[in-house]
Amino acid sequence: MILRWKLERTASRHDRQEASGGASKQADDAKAAASAVTVSAIAASYDDQIRPLLDAVDRLRHLKVTQEGIQLPTIVVVGDQSSGKSSVLESLAGISLPRGQGICTRVPLVMRLQDDPSADAPKLQLEYSNGVVVATTEAKVADAINTATAQIAGSGKGISDAPITLVVRKKGVPELTLVDLPGITRVPVQGQPEDIYDQVSNIIKQYIAPKESIILNVLSATVDFPTCESIRMSQQVDRTGERTLAVVTKADKAPEGLLEKVTMDDVNIGLGYVCVRNRVGDETYDQARVEEERLFKYHPLLSKIDKSMVGIPVLAQRLMQIQASIIAKCLPDIVKQINDRLSRSSAELDQMPQDPNNVADAVRVFFRIVKQVCASTEKVLVRGEFDEYPDNRDFHGTARVAEMLAEYAKKLPAQCPRSANELFLMEEVRILEETKGINLPNFLPRSAFLVMLKKKVETIDQVPQELANGVWAYVEDLVMKILMKYSDNFPQVQSSCRRAVQGLMDKARARSAQHVKELIEMELVADYTANPDYMKTWTEFMDGYDKFMEAVEVASKPARITLQGFGEVDVSHLRVHADLAGKAFDLRARLTAYWKSVVLRLMDGLALHVLLSVKRLVEKIWRRSWGTKCWAISSPGWRGC
Ligand code: GDP
Ligand code: MG
């Protein structure tokens, strides 16, 4: 914990000062003691409040939530090759990482630093490749990382985006999780893949693009910042620099102009600069910190840089602050995203096929499906409730059936059908000639009426059948869709249910065919109606009878006349059939008046039949299921029964 770390350093400085003696130092001691209490209180509160959050984020990282598209607050270390990224991480952790010329970091390294006051020696652990956990030591960590890297990205110079996690439990390290990424290299060195630049920049972009990432841009003091590839790259995803912090390494190597570089801020670093000096050569980490402190305190140029912008301890503190604030900012949203994902996954899980593994389960599943299918079918086909499928017109059963009935009504001719170019009443005359009997001349033979009626009904007897076929095709399709929807999780019962429903459909269709046939036959068995409209219409037609007869019988009268109900007609051809013309007129008047009743019966009768049949079907699916269940669950589809 860096605050504690600072505190210890302050205390040791005081020890040294005390050794040099002096009464005035006593006041300083008192002040230091007071500040020590404050600092340790802050440190304790940091431990209490931030550490659980960091642990939570680490657990989420372990659970690979990023693969689910949930971004975690992460500090990502980027920098050009050899800018000093690994050295900065080493300085923060106080341990050695693989260092050297060329590209050493070939896979992302997630470094989790955990302050462990009880640890005498640092405890290190590597985790990679889905669950490989290797305990290691400070001396061997570099080799262990190299071995893990070779396993992930091969032993050559290739790179990979699969990360290695290094957990460092050590006394006094700052509580931080950072990700070290491969360095950006423009020109491939020998053995490196040709597209190394694209590969590295893809990995870097993948890590720095999410707005939850803080970019720790490592810049060497020896280079011109605007020429840095890592600056160019971080500016692509964070133009204003609001989530970019710069660490300037190698301050010892290029102190000239460093103050200007970090105060001018040519490259838009929103979170500011921290200049550091990492370990050089064989120094220990403690020596390196002492040298760093001395460098920024006494160097003629570097000492001018504000103390809030120099040193690894300052960097550690800044990073902890930033980390705490991004975690606090992102966590509520992460919780929400996880809950969303969870409920979506639970819903998906419910959709997964389930495997009833005993007969009781199977029967329960079967009845549940049938019950749901019946309820849903009844809603859409009988009650006209579409709340389950508000946007799918195919499922709006009552509306679609009503449409079919309306279409059917249009196809049934309101007027008795006639062939277009037939002379007025000649069809009737011919039939009367053929049904002549030995009887009084003023009787209209009933057989003539029935023959005529049969001829007319036969012209439309396909129409009701077509309606019945159309309705059943639609209903079958709809019921099957509903069945598939509710039995989707249970492929074992699907085929059984399908067969059961299919059987019911076939029966319903056959019953309808029979009903339609009977409807037509009924029309032919007798000429009957209690509808008063028949007599009314016939009387209206017969009002023109005398006028008609006069035109037929009196040759001097005009042959073209206008008759009520028939419009303008020519009767000249009937003058040679004057004996039958009156009966023909009567026959036409009766049939035309009666036709309305025929059409009405075919319409209403079939519509009600369709509605009743659909309603019965729904009831039957349920009743039938009791009989069906026995063979449904004993069919081979039922695994485990
Ligand atoms: P990386 O490729 O970005 O990970 O860079 P490294 O951390 O491997 O550092 C590259 C070289 O720069 C190494 O030889 C380091 O010792 C050296 N180096 C890093 N930081 C400093 C520093 O602050 N001062 C000096 N003098 N050398 C440094
Ligand atoms: Mg490195």
XYZ file of C-alpha atoms and ligand atoms in Angstrom:
670
model
C 0.000 0.000 0.000
C 1.691 3.091 -1.236
C 0.472 5.415 1.507
C 1.882 3.071 4.068
C 4.971 2.774 1.914
C 5.383 6.540 1.910
C 4.757 6.564 5.601
C 7.540 4.062 6.214
C 9.868 6.091 4.055
C 8.993 9.263 5.984
C 9.633 7.419 9.223
C 13.029 6.167 8.087
C 14.030 9.662 7.013
C 13.150 10.841 10.468
C 15.283 8.047 11.920
C 18.212 9.357 9.982
C 17.540 12.928 11.013
C 17.222 11.838 14.621
C 20.623 10.163 14.429
C 22.105 13.504 13.385
C 20.668 14.944 16.642
C 19.194 18.416 17.422
C 16.435 19.552 19.790
C 14.514 21.316 17.021
C 13.943 17.883 15.483
C 11.627 16.957 18.379
C 8.892 19.227 17.106
C 9.265 17.605 13.677
C 8.945 14.192 15.300
C 5.677 15.171 16.918
C 4.392 16.481 13.581
C 5.521 13.329 11.819
C 3.795 11.169 14.405
C 0.551 13.111 13.962
C 0.744 12.850 10.207
C 1.553 9.149 10.531
C -1.722 8.612 12.383
C -3.655 10.491 9.665
C -1.939 8.642 6.854
C -2.454 5.244 8.426
C -6.144 6.087 8.964
C -6.469 6.956 5.261
C -4.557 3.796 4.380
C -6.871 1.677 6.513
C -9.952 3.238 4.990
C -8.505 2.653 1.507
C -7.962 -0.984 2.425
C -11.532 -1.294 3.714
C -13.276 0.420 0.864
C -11.268 -0.021 -2.292
C -9.796 -3.454 -1.862
C -13.154 -5.309 -1.917
C -14.010 -3.440 -5.113
C -10.676 -4.326 -6.680
C -11.192 -7.941 -5.662
C -14.666 -7.857 -7.216
C -13.275 -6.500 -10.497
C -10.534 -9.138 -10.447
C -13.054 -11.888 -9.904
C -15.067 -10.559 -12.835
C -11.918 -10.537 -14.968
C -11.347 -14.147 -13.947
C -14.895 -15.005 -14.920
C -14.018 -13.600 -18.361
C -16.925 -11.176 -18.410
C -15.084 -9.189 -21.085
C -15.764 -12.082 -23.456
C -19.454 -11.361 -22.816
C -18.873 -7.779 -23.964
C -18.793 -6.308 -20.440
C -15.835 -3.958 -20.128
C -13.983 -3.720 -16.819
C -12.240 -0.633 -15.503
C -8.617 -1.342 -16.390
C -5.370 0.554 -16.418
C -3.652 -0.372 -19.653
C 0.060 0.245 -20.122
C 1.015 1.210 -23.657
C 4.206 2.502 -25.122
C 6.590 2.150 -27.983
C 9.048 -0.696 -27.825
C 11.714 -0.225 -25.119
C 10.012 2.897 -23.825
C 10.210 1.300 -20.374
C 6.747 -0.237 -19.818
C 7.971 -3.369 -18.119
C 10.418 -1.312 -16.085
C 7.594 0.889 -14.792
C 5.611 -2.177 -13.751
C 8.704 -3.591 -12.083
C 9.217 -0.385 -10.184
C 5.596 -0.388 -8.988
C 5.727 -4.065 -7.994
C 9.320 -4.151 -6.890
C 10.039 -7.344 -8.793
C 11.909 -8.271 -11.993
C 10.031 -8.844 -15.216
C 11.506 -10.086 -18.497
C 13.413 -7.168 -19.956
C 15.589 -6.795 -22.954
C 16.078 -5.682 -26.476
C 13.326 -6.253 -29.035
C 9.857 -7.351 -28.184
C 9.783 -9.191 -24.849
C 6.172 -8.730 -23.858
C 4.437 -10.854 -26.472
C 1.114 -11.399 -24.728
C -0.928 -9.065 -22.499
C 0.278 -9.358 -18.907
C -2.378 -8.552 -16.304
C -0.468 -7.612 -13.189
C -2.434 -7.638 -9.950
C -0.503 -6.089 -7.071
C -1.853 -6.937 -3.649
C -0.484 -5.465 -0.484
C 0.078 -8.274 2.010
C 1.522 -6.881 5.250
C 1.909 -10.419 6.615
C 4.070 -11.610 3.714
C 7.751 -11.788 4.662
C 8.694 -12.729 1.139
C 6.670 -11.793 -1.954
C 4.195 -14.473 -3.087
C 3.867 -14.695 -6.833
C 1.462 -16.657 -8.913
C 0.923 -16.919 -12.679
C -2.435 -17.814 -14.158
C -2.963 -18.443 -17.856
C -4.528 -20.653 -20.529
C -7.858 -21.316 -18.843
C -6.916 -22.373 -15.384
C -3.182 -23.111 -15.363
C -1.915 -21.746 -12.046
C 1.817 -21.707 -11.317
C 3.288 -20.496 -8.049
C 6.648 -18.873 -8.546
C 9.255 -16.738 -6.816
C 10.714 -13.330 -7.462
C 13.885 -14.899 -8.816
C 12.038 -17.175 -11.193
C 9.128 -14.966 -12.285
C 10.859 -13.736 -15.438
C 11.518 -17.300 -16.572
C 7.995 -18.377 -15.610
C 6.506 -15.527 -17.693
C 8.725 -16.475 -20.622
C 7.642 -20.112 -20.353
C 3.958 -19.144 -20.174
C 4.408 -16.733 -23.100
C 6.004 -19.503 -25.150
C 3.067 -21.774 -24.376
C 0.555 -19.148 -25.456
C 2.298 -17.446 -28.373
C 4.880 -20.029 -29.392
C 8.615 -19.961 -28.784
C 9.403 -17.676 -31.734
C 8.622 -13.986 -31.877
C 4.889 -14.285 -32.468
C 2.367 -12.521 -30.279
C -1.096 -13.357 -28.921
C -3.984 -11.536 -27.266
C -4.584 -14.281 -24.659
C -3.421 -12.763 -21.362
C -1.238 -14.055 -18.551
C -2.225 -12.894 -15.065
C 0.544 -12.291 -12.569
C -0.609 -11.910 -8.977
C 2.007 -10.295 -6.760
C 1.281 -10.420 -3.015
C 3.901 -8.357 -1.362
C 4.309 -6.149 1.631
C 3.915 -2.484 0.757
C 2.965 -2.728 -2.948
C 0.217 -0.386 -4.163
C -3.171 -2.086 -4.659
C -3.304 -1.911 -8.434
C -4.222 -3.992 -11.418
C -2.442 -3.024 -14.624
C -2.207 -4.610 -18.029
C 1.156 -4.575 -19.808
C 0.850 -4.886 -23.566
C 3.357 -5.756 -26.282
C 5.329 -2.714 -27.405
C 4.540 -1.074 -30.706
C 7.128 -1.818 -33.341
C 7.039 -0.367 -36.841
C 9.639 -2.540 -38.524
C 9.635 -6.287 -37.913
C 12.959 -7.609 -36.633
C 14.260 -10.952 -37.761
C 11.916 -13.770 -36.848
C 8.943 -11.495 -36.284
C 5.844 -11.904 -38.405
C 5.584 -9.432 -41.319
C 2.327 -8.007 -39.976
C 3.673 -7.557 -36.430
C 2.643 -3.897 -36.404
C -0.968 -4.691 -37.277
C -1.088 -7.551 -34.800
C 0.257 -5.438 -31.940
C -1.889 -2.434 -32.751
C -4.987 -4.645 -32.885
C -4.267 -5.994 -29.405
C -3.583 -2.512 -28.073
C -6.751 -1.085 -29.609
C -8.780 -3.952 -28.188
C -7.575 -2.979 -24.709
C -7.590 0.811 -24.918
C -10.733 1.414 -26.978
C -13.315 0.753 -24.184
C -14.121 3.977 -22.384
C -13.655 2.085 -19.104
C -9.892 1.792 -19.793
C -7.346 4.245 -18.456
C -4.389 4.549 -20.779
C -1.025 4.690 -19.054
C 1.137 5.954 -21.867
C 4.802 5.203 -21.228
C 7.055 7.702 -23.005
C 10.818 7.712 -22.968
C 12.316 11.109 -22.103
C 14.853 10.429 -24.835
C 12.296 10.778 -27.640
C 10.126 13.498 -29.078
C 6.632 12.796 -27.688
C 4.637 13.791 -30.795
C 6.565 11.191 -32.816
C 5.571 8.375 -30.460
C 3.448 5.723 -32.028
C 1.727 5.092 -28.672
C 0.626 8.741 -28.523
C -0.831 8.498 -32.000
C -2.670 5.347 -31.048
C -4.086 6.574 -27.745
C -5.208 9.795 -29.423
C -7.258 7.724 -31.859
C -9.416 6.381 -29.037
C -9.087 9.224 -26.515
C -8.766 12.399 -28.541
C -9.033 14.829 -25.639
C -6.766 12.707 -23.447
C -9.275 12.636 -20.610
C -8.397 9.060 -19.768
C -4.687 9.172 -20.591
C -1.890 9.502 -18.020
C 1.706 9.817 -19.229
C 4.716 8.269 -17.478
C 7.992 9.674 -18.690
C 10.797 7.139 -18.151
C 14.552 7.511 -18.465
C 14.459 10.993 -16.957
C 18.064 10.307 -15.905
C 19.098 9.785 -19.532
C 17.572 12.929 -21.038
C 17.020 15.597 -18.395
C 17.445 18.474 -20.856
C 14.182 20.055 -21.831
C 12.094 17.540 -19.857
C 10.483 20.242 -17.726
C 9.376 22.067 -20.897
C 8.107 18.866 -22.485
C 5.868 17.999 -19.559
C 4.623 21.507 -18.922
C 3.982 22.398 -22.593
C 1.899 19.227 -23.050
C 2.087 19.153 -26.863
C 0.304 15.835 -26.997
C -2.882 16.376 -24.964
C -2.391 14.276 -21.875
C -5.527 14.963 -19.855
C -4.560 13.180 -16.645
C -1.058 14.678 -16.495
C 2.570 13.531 -16.518
C 4.670 11.677 -13.975
C 8.411 11.543 -14.620
C 10.267 8.547 -13.234
C 13.628 6.902 -13.142
C 13.471 3.134 -13.178
C 15.992 0.632 -11.980
C 19.252 0.818 -13.879
C 21.649 -2.102 -14.213
C 21.933 -4.325 -11.117
C 20.444 -1.893 -8.640
C 17.971 -3.237 -6.121
C 14.515 -1.710 -6.153
C 15.175 0.093 -2.893
C 18.392 1.523 -4.294
C 16.559 2.580 -7.413
C 13.988 4.523 -5.336
C 16.717 6.249 -3.372
C 18.476 7.183 -6.610
C 15.226 8.419 -8.111
C 14.475 10.580 -5.090
C 17.957 11.986 -5.168
C 17.778 12.633 -8.912
C 14.588 14.701 -8.750
C 15.741 16.478 -5.598
C 19.213 17.524 -6.605
C 19.532 17.420 -10.371
C 19.840 21.023 -11.577
C 17.189 20.589 -14.281
C 15.026 17.787 -12.945
C 14.667 19.306 -9.482
C 12.701 22.149 -11.094
C 9.874 19.790 -11.994
C 7.014 19.991 -9.490
C 7.192 17.254 -6.876
C 3.620 16.224 -7.667
C 4.900 15.118 -11.085
C 7.894 13.005 -10.204
C 8.735 9.607 -8.803
C 7.339 6.120 -8.676
C 5.530 6.739 -5.315
C 3.649 9.678 -6.873
C 2.813 7.519 -9.881
C 1.553 4.753 -7.600
C -0.648 7.167 -5.713
C -2.045 8.778 -8.857
C -2.837 5.349 -10.293
C -4.622 4.239 -7.127
C -6.723 7.407 -7.119
C -7.594 7.021 -10.772
C -8.339 3.348 -10.318
C -10.642 4.018 -7.373
C -12.537 6.647 -9.287
C -13.006 4.603 -12.467
C -14.128 1.600 -10.465
C -16.631 3.742 -8.568
C -17.812 5.223 -11.849
C -18.113 1.971 -13.783
C -19.308 -0.483 -11.165
C -23.012 0.433 -11.099
C -23.162 0.066 -14.874
C -21.270 -3.223 -14.732
C -23.735 -4.554 -12.152
C -26.588 -3.531 -14.428
C -24.974 -5.131 -17.476
C -24.330 -8.346 -15.548
C -27.944 -8.453 -14.376
C -29.147 -7.873 -17.933
C -26.877 -10.631 -19.214
C -28.006 -12.898 -16.401
C -31.684 -12.478 -17.128
C -31.046 -12.922 -20.849
C -29.051 -16.082 -20.193
C -31.712 -17.408 -17.798
C -34.321 -16.874 -20.493
C -32.069 -18.696 -22.975
C -31.603 -21.488 -20.471
C -35.355 -21.860 -20.157
C -35.481 -22.217 -23.923
C -32.943 -25.032 -23.874
C -34.343 -28.510 -24.453
C -35.057 -30.192 -21.187
C -34.927 -33.881 -20.711
C -37.773 -35.313 -18.629
C -36.227 -38.412 -17.169
C -39.174 -40.300 -15.789
C -42.737 -41.012 -16.836
C -44.261 -38.646 -14.283
C -42.103 -35.772 -15.577
C -42.942 -36.662 -19.139
C -46.678 -36.683 -18.458
C -46.429 -33.363 -16.648
C -44.538 -31.806 -19.553
C -46.997 -33.201 -22.060
C -50.033 -31.795 -20.283
C -48.383 -28.469 -19.723
C -47.683 -28.122 -23.430
C -51.198 -29.170 -24.427
C -52.728 -26.792 -21.915
C -50.650 -23.888 -23.199
C -51.447 -24.735 -26.814
C -55.182 -24.918 -26.052
C -55.184 -21.647 -24.132
C -53.227 -19.854 -26.845
C -55.291 -21.340 -29.692
C -58.534 -20.430 -27.975
C -57.328 -16.863 -27.510
C -56.364 -16.302 -31.120
C -58.998 -18.394 -32.865
C -62.064 -18.069 -30.659
C -61.764 -15.046 -28.416
C -59.785 -12.815 -30.749
C -57.158 -11.821 -28.148
C -53.758 -11.196 -29.669
C -51.699 -9.969 -26.734
C -49.264 -12.893 -27.180
C -48.567 -11.956 -30.803
C -49.412 -8.268 -31.184
C -47.339 -7.766 -34.346
C -47.766 -11.050 -36.158
C -50.849 -10.876 -38.393
C -50.667 -14.602 -39.076
C -51.613 -15.224 -35.460
C -54.648 -12.953 -35.452
C -56.910 -15.935 -36.042
C -60.415 -14.513 -35.747
C -59.542 -11.599 -38.032
C -58.058 -13.888 -40.690
C -61.073 -16.255 -40.567
C -63.421 -13.266 -40.803
C -61.462 -12.115 -43.875
C -61.887 -15.512 -45.481
C -65.632 -15.445 -44.773
C -65.910 -11.990 -46.327
C -64.044 -13.231 -49.377
C -66.378 -16.237 -49.514
C -69.442 -13.995 -49.346
C -68.123 -12.061 -52.336
C -67.702 -15.248 -54.339
C -71.321 -16.352 -53.731
C -73.313 -14.486 -56.436
C -76.082 -12.345 -54.944
C -78.056 -12.710 -58.195
C -78.979 -16.070 -59.599
C -76.218 -16.954 -62.116
C -77.061 -16.659 -65.824
C -75.051 -17.187 -68.971
C -74.267 -13.830 -70.503
C -75.662 -14.005 -74.014
C -78.802 -16.026 -73.311
C -82.108 -14.753 -74.677
C -84.559 -13.655 -71.987
C -86.367 -16.657 -70.364
C -85.260 -19.160 -73.047
C -83.513 -21.323 -70.437
C -86.799 -21.553 -68.525
C -88.733 -22.268 -71.711
C -86.453 -25.187 -72.594
C -86.742 -26.700 -69.134
C -90.531 -26.307 -69.176
C -90.651 -28.065 -72.521
C -88.701 -30.976 -71.074
C -90.778 -31.219 -67.901
C -94.098 -31.101 -69.677
C -96.566 -33.441 -68.076
C -100.063 -34.684 -68.506
C -101.681 -32.031 -66.395
C -103.589 -28.790 -66.459
C -101.829 -26.051 -68.404
C -101.901 -23.442 -65.651
C -99.789 -25.506 -63.182
C -96.102 -24.714 -62.893
C -94.439 -28.132 -62.657
C -92.397 -28.306 -59.439
C -89.856 -30.536 -61.158
C -89.054 -27.655 -63.531
C -88.243 -25.465 -60.553
C -86.063 -28.150 -58.933
C -84.159 -28.872 -62.165
C -83.545 -25.178 -62.623
C -82.453 -24.778 -58.983
C -80.080 -27.740 -59.243
C -78.464 -26.281 -62.367
C -77.905 -22.976 -60.602
C -76.667 -24.440 -57.308
C -74.205 -26.639 -59.203
C -72.525 -23.533 -60.587
C -71.494 -22.498 -57.079
C -71.124 -25.737 -55.118
C -67.298 -25.526 -55.167
C -67.287 -22.189 -53.381
C -68.252 -23.448 -49.887
C -65.794 -26.331 -50.251
C -63.017 -23.893 -51.144
C -63.784 -21.840 -48.056
C -63.706 -24.888 -45.794
C -60.366 -25.995 -47.307
C -58.902 -22.504 -46.914
C -60.031 -22.164 -43.306
C -58.654 -25.566 -42.280
C -55.350 -25.023 -44.031
C -54.975 -21.757 -42.112
C -56.134 -23.203 -38.777
C -53.833 -26.187 -39.100
C -50.855 -24.011 -39.866
C -51.675 -21.727 -36.966
C -52.193 -24.522 -34.430
C -48.939 -26.176 -35.548
C -47.046 -22.902 -35.120
C -48.481 -22.475 -31.636
C -47.645 -26.075 -30.839
C -44.066 -25.661 -32.044
C -43.700 -22.531 -29.977
C -44.754 -24.199 -26.765
C -43.018 -27.513 -27.354
C -39.773 -25.962 -28.590
C -37.970 -27.051 -25.420
C -39.167 -30.596 -25.730
C -38.230 -32.124 -29.067
C -39.123 -35.465 -27.474
C -42.836 -34.630 -27.434
C -42.953 -32.524 -30.555
C -43.527 -35.260 -33.078
C -46.111 -36.987 -30.858
C -48.009 -33.740 -30.344
C -47.786 -32.985 -34.040
C -49.241 -36.319 -34.951
C -52.029 -35.911 -32.392
C -52.957 -32.452 -33.680
C -52.653 -33.612 -37.270
C -55.102 -36.431 -36.530
C -57.613 -34.002 -35.048
C -57.179 -31.664 -38.001
C -57.824 -34.417 -40.512
C -60.998 -35.358 -38.673
C -62.186 -31.759 -38.458
C -61.486 -31.262 -42.142
C -63.394 -34.416 -43.097
C -66.305 -33.382 -40.903
C -66.401 -29.995 -42.600
C -66.302 -31.571 -46.044
C -69.277 -33.681 -45.064
C -71.073 -30.643 -43.689
C -70.528 -28.648 -46.877
C -71.763 -31.562 -48.956
C -74.895 -31.730 -46.831
C -75.431 -27.988 -47.092
C -75.525 -28.313 -50.867
C -77.691 -31.427 -50.773
C -80.138 -29.695 -48.462
C -80.559 -26.954 -51.026
C -81.588 -29.556 -53.555
C -83.825 -31.728 -51.438
C -86.656 -29.198 -51.372
C -87.501 -25.637 -52.282
C -88.253 -24.279 -48.902
C -87.893 -21.098 -46.972
C -89.740 -19.410 -44.147
C -88.103 -16.155 -45.123
C -90.951 -13.619 -45.821
C -88.607 -11.823 -48.168
C -89.230 -14.599 -50.703
C -92.966 -13.871 -51.108
C -92.366 -10.136 -51.065
C -89.783 -10.272 -53.847
C -91.818 -12.758 -55.925
C -94.901 -10.495 -55.679
C -92.848 -7.512 -56.831
C -91.645 -9.455 -59.860
C -95.152 -10.691 -60.641
C -96.426 -7.084 -60.717
C -94.889 -6.879 -64.187
C -96.523 -10.160 -65.323
C -99.446 -8.573 -67.218
C -97.218 -6.074 -68.972
C -94.928 -8.935 -69.986
C -97.746 -11.141 -71.244
C -99.212 -8.278 -73.262
C -95.843 -7.665 -74.971
C -95.560 -11.364 -75.808
C -99.152 -11.955 -76.955
C -99.999 -8.664 -78.722
C -97.727 -8.449 -81.735
C -98.526 -4.778 -82.255
C -97.107 -3.886 -78.836
C -93.399 -3.085 -78.524
C -91.293 -6.211 -77.868
C -88.736 -4.241 -75.814
C -90.088 -3.498 -72.353
C -88.775 -2.596 -68.904
C -89.759 -4.962 -66.112
C -89.432 -4.594 -62.361
C -86.455 -6.656 -61.201
C -85.350 -7.685 -64.744
C -84.581 -4.319 -66.285
C -85.033 -3.754 -70.027
C -85.735 -6.965 -71.934
C -86.646 -8.031 -75.457
C -89.515 -10.541 -75.641
C -89.861 -10.897 -79.432
C -88.309 -14.400 -79.457
C -90.937 -15.540 -76.890
C -93.898 -14.810 -79.180
C -93.534 -18.283 -80.719
C -93.536 -19.806 -77.183
C -96.535 -17.870 -75.963
C -97.978 -21.014 -74.278
C -94.915 -21.340 -71.996
C -93.919 -17.679 -71.650
C -96.143 -17.029 -68.608
C -94.826 -20.099 -66.786
C -91.263 -19.195 -67.755
C -91.787 -15.711 -66.289
C -93.193 -17.179 -63.080
C -90.341 -19.696 -62.883
C -87.755 -16.918 -63.244
C -89.537 -14.777 -60.627
C -89.620 -17.633 -58.127
C -86.037 -18.696 -58.653
C -84.698 -15.162 -58.486
C -86.603 -14.484 -55.260
C -85.578 -17.841 -53.806
C -81.879 -17.492 -54.723
C -81.411 -14.890 -52.018
C -82.489 -17.430 -49.394
C -80.135 -20.057 -50.855
C -77.138 -17.743 -50.711
C -78.007 -16.572 -47.217
C -78.238 -20.147 -45.965
C -74.933 -21.125 -47.580
C -73.295 -18.068 -46.128
C -74.640 -18.069 -42.586
C -74.755 -21.833 -42.250
C -71.146 -22.294 -43.289
C -69.835 -19.352 -41.288
C -71.422 -20.690 -38.105
C -70.219 -24.176 -38.914
C -66.641 -22.925 -39.310
C -66.766 -21.082 -35.998
C -68.275 -24.035 -34.190
C -65.753 -26.453 -35.690
C -62.814 -24.278 -34.642
C -64.199 -24.010 -31.136
C -64.709 -27.759 -30.981
C -61.235 -28.378 -32.267
C -59.725 -26.401 -29.408
C -61.799 -28.364 -26.893
C -60.909 -31.605 -28.588
C -57.181 -30.977 -28.514
C -57.469 -30.873 -24.746
C -59.845 -33.828 -24.392
C -57.893 -35.832 -26.918
C -54.627 -35.259 -25.120
C -55.764 -37.633 -22.375
C -56.018 -40.423 -24.859
C -52.925 -39.317 -26.726
C -50.634 -39.068 -23.734
C -50.339 -42.862 -23.457
C -48.829 -43.347 -26.878
C -47.146 -39.963 -26.930
C -45.013 -40.722 -23.919
C -44.385 -44.320 -24.876
C -43.125 -43.280 -28.312
C -39.381 -43.749 -28.939
C -38.883 -39.947 -28.805
C -39.140 -40.043 -25.030
C -35.606 -40.689 -23.964
C -35.287 -42.048 -20.460
C -38.947 -42.969 -20.043
P 9.545 -2.061 -22.728
O 9.945 -2.685 -23.991
O 8.716 -0.847 -22.963
O 8.909 -3.008 -21.759
O 10.840 -1.496 -22.077
P 11.739 -2.089 -20.934
O 11.107 -1.893 -19.603
O 12.117 -3.481 -21.297
O 12.956 -1.089 -21.007
C 13.798 -0.960 -22.110
C 15.188 -0.575 -21.682
O 15.159 0.708 -21.086
C 15.738 -1.498 -20.604
O 17.075 -1.754 -20.889
C 15.604 -0.717 -19.325
O 16.633 -1.011 -18.380
C 15.758 0.692 -19.803
N 15.097 1.642 -18.920
C 13.784 1.636 -18.617
N 13.491 2.671 -17.798
C 14.639 3.338 -17.590
C 14.977 4.493 -16.849
O 14.140 5.149 -16.226
N 16.293 4.885 -16.874
C 17.236 4.196 -17.563
N 18.457 4.645 -17.544
N 16.935 3.127 -18.285
C 15.666 2.676 -18.291
Mg 8.180 -4.977 -22.010
